[in-house]
XYZ file of C-alpha atoms in Angstrom:
216
model
C 10.897 -22.976 -2.945
C 8.917 -20.014 -4.202
C 10.888 -16.788 -3.801
C 8.805 -13.646 -3.496
C 11.499 -11.092 -2.786
C 11.555 -9.166 -6.058
C 11.164 -5.863 -4.235
C 14.223 -6.441 -2.059
C 17.622 -4.877 -2.627
C 20.126 -7.123 -4.397
C 23.895 -6.860 -4.491
C 24.110 -7.289 -8.248
C 24.943 -4.266 -10.347
C 22.945 -3.126 -13.362
C 25.579 -4.621 -15.660
C 25.392 -7.951 -13.866
C 21.608 -8.014 -14.247
C 21.940 -7.254 -17.955
C 24.550 -9.985 -18.308
C 22.172 -12.402 -16.573
C 19.416 -11.381 -18.956
C 21.650 -12.018 -21.969
C 22.489 -15.502 -20.693
C 18.822 -16.312 -20.037
C 17.772 -15.132 -23.487
C 20.329 -17.510 -24.972
C 19.139 -20.431 -22.872
C 15.505 -19.773 -23.760
C 16.355 -19.993 -27.459
C 17.451 -23.590 -26.862
C 14.587 -24.442 -24.510
C 11.683 -22.082 -25.281
C 9.139 -24.028 -23.223
C 11.127 -24.042 -20.000
C 8.936 -22.576 -17.269
C 11.873 -22.102 -14.905
C 13.878 -20.127 -17.487
C 10.953 -17.823 -18.263
C 10.399 -17.239 -14.548
C 14.068 -16.446 -13.993
C 13.961 -14.051 -16.923
C 10.811 -12.373 -15.553
C 12.553 -11.862 -12.195
C 15.510 -10.194 -13.930
C 13.151 -8.065 -16.024
C 11.565 -6.827 -12.794
C 14.951 -5.899 -11.372
C 15.640 -3.916 -14.552
C 12.177 -2.264 -14.335
C 11.192 -3.844 -17.655
C 7.587 -4.248 -16.638
C 6.031 -5.102 -20.014
C 8.629 -7.762 -20.777
C 8.185 -9.282 -17.318
C 4.440 -9.469 -17.931
C 5.013 -11.196 -21.268
C 7.264 -13.787 -19.626
C 4.754 -14.443 -16.853
C 1.915 -14.754 -19.343
C 3.965 -17.340 -21.222
C 4.427 -19.316 -18.008
C 0.761 -19.052 -17.084
C -0.141 -20.357 -20.528
C 1.607 -23.579 -19.517
C 0.668 -23.523 -15.837
C -2.225 -21.232 -14.926
C -1.659 -21.823 -11.194
C 2.005 -20.875 -11.146
C 2.311 -18.721 -8.039
C 5.555 -16.999 -8.954
C 4.199 -15.937 -12.348
C 0.975 -14.613 -10.792
C 2.911 -12.663 -8.184
C 5.473 -11.230 -10.601
C 2.792 -10.205 -13.096
C 0.702 -8.544 -10.407
C 3.751 -6.643 -9.186
C 4.583 -5.481 -12.718
C 1.002 -4.409 -13.403
C 0.954 -2.386 -10.190
C 4.036 -0.537 -11.388
C 2.254 0.183 -14.666
C -0.812 1.381 -12.688
C -2.930 -1.398 -14.136
C -4.496 -2.002 -10.783
C -7.481 -4.083 -11.844
C -5.169 -6.538 -13.615
C -2.902 -6.656 -10.584
C -5.910 -7.271 -8.324
C -7.021 -10.201 -10.462
C -3.621 -11.878 -10.266
C -3.265 -11.372 -6.515
C -6.753 -12.772 -5.974
C -5.964 -15.803 -8.152
C -2.765 -16.295 -6.160
C -4.609 -16.118 -2.840
C -7.194 -18.659 -3.957
C -4.294 -21.119 -4.074
C -2.209 -19.820 -1.160
C -4.496 -17.710 1.049
C -2.013 -17.122 3.884
C 0.883 -15.788 1.860
C 1.939 -12.504 3.473
C 3.516 -10.885 0.413
C 0.518 -11.517 -1.832
C -1.898 -10.257 0.818
C 0.184 -7.098 1.251
C 0.294 -6.670 -2.505
C -3.465 -6.974 -2.759
C -3.975 -4.513 0.099
C -1.728 -2.001 -1.667
C -3.665 -2.531 -4.895
C -6.953 -1.900 -3.101
C -5.600 1.444 -1.867
C -4.665 2.419 -5.425
C -8.227 1.587 -6.454
C -9.542 3.742 -3.585
C -10.972 0.671 -1.878
C -9.547 1.596 1.518
C -12.127 -0.327 3.528
C -11.278 -3.545 1.681
C -7.580 -2.867 2.154
C -8.100 -2.278 5.870
C -10.087 -5.498 6.256
C -7.279 -7.388 4.562
C -4.641 -5.792 6.778
C -6.702 -6.533 9.900
C -6.707 -10.186 8.899
C -2.970 -10.069 8.269
C -2.319 -8.701 11.747
C -4.254 -11.646 13.169
C -2.313 -14.091 10.990
C 1.109 -12.530 11.598
C 1.009 -10.813 15.002
C 4.815 -10.948 15.283
C 5.496 -9.185 11.985
C 6.419 -5.505 12.106
C 5.702 -5.290 8.372
C 1.968 -5.864 8.694
C 1.632 -3.335 11.525
C 3.506 -0.766 9.437
C 1.336 -1.453 6.394
C -1.838 -0.996 8.422
C -0.434 2.075 10.137
C 0.458 3.710 6.832
C -3.069 3.187 5.536
C -4.557 4.546 8.765
C -2.240 7.539 8.502
C -3.441 8.137 4.951
C -7.020 7.935 6.218
C -6.091 10.463 8.968
C -6.869 7.949 11.708
C -3.764 9.109 13.526
C -4.394 7.665 16.996
C -4.943 4.188 15.576
C -1.931 4.557 13.290
C 0.204 5.515 16.277
C -0.832 2.306 18.026
C 0.295 0.260 15.010
C 3.632 2.035 14.687
C 4.256 1.496 18.399
C 3.493 -2.216 17.966
C 5.870 -2.357 15.007
C 8.594 -0.690 17.073
C 8.148 -3.258 19.823
C 9.029 -5.907 17.245
C 11.683 -3.901 15.365
C 13.012 -1.258 17.773
C 14.347 1.949 16.252
C 13.990 0.777 12.664
C 14.472 3.957 10.688
C 11.377 3.942 8.475
C 9.109 3.071 11.414
C 10.647 5.833 13.498
C 9.892 8.335 10.734
C 6.314 7.096 10.394
C 5.696 7.448 14.128
C 7.186 10.953 14.146
C 4.948 11.988 11.238
C 1.893 10.818 13.161
C 2.957 12.607 16.344
C 3.429 15.827 14.376
C 0.017 15.366 12.729
C -1.421 15.063 16.255
C 0.427 18.269 17.191
C 2.492 16.371 19.757
C 5.710 18.015 18.602
C 7.635 17.859 21.868
C 6.920 14.156 22.123
C 8.056 13.746 18.509
C 11.312 15.590 19.226
C 11.968 13.613 22.394
C 11.350 10.376 20.528
C 13.761 11.396 17.749
C 16.393 12.295 20.341
C 15.955 8.835 21.822
C 16.226 7.220 18.373
C 19.407 9.188 17.642
C 20.882 8.007 20.939
C 20.194 4.438 19.746
C 22.139 4.917 16.529
C 19.876 6.526 13.920
C 21.840 9.325 12.164
C 20.451 12.700 13.192
C 20.872 14.097 9.678
C 18.297 11.650 8.351
C 15.722 13.163 10.699
C 16.613 16.783 9.952
C 13.373 17.459 8.045
C 11.234 16.267 10.964
C 13.292 18.126 13.560
C 12.533 21.316 11.613
C 8.822 20.549 11.688
C 8.974 20.225 15.458
C 10.196 23.814 15.722
C 6.958 25.352 14.435
């Protein structure tokens, strides 16, 4: 099964990742054409923020299998981190030609469009994602963040509210909604909402910065 969770937090320590890398390098010496070994190494390189090396590994895989989805995704992710947005866009688009409904690749492409200042294209993509995944808080948050960046605050607020219906009192969504309420000069509402979130278990100290903004 294709795993596209390279941006998630892992329990392994830095030393454990480096140990894994050392083992993989040894295995690749004995089997240099193994696609699975190169992919595993690329995934570890990404965890260690070794973007160039990850790209090299993915390019090796794509030389053997130009439609390898994991290699396309990993390379796009690495190129985004190197601000090579056109290259990232190309890989995401190639990925989506093969697997058009993949959420992670669509989100990656939308992010890349924003880095290229193609906000309208990013918004179209996110609109489609909301239709495809109406029960995902992630897609509503992604669209809301773009709308917030575009200063479409009322629409962004709608999306953050939808996300909170799916994932109530999730900390990052709470913060995003508060930021929009403050931008709309609805400070009392923002404070009341934070008080409610704190009563549901979000540590008040995490929201200190936004509480201060509600005082002005």
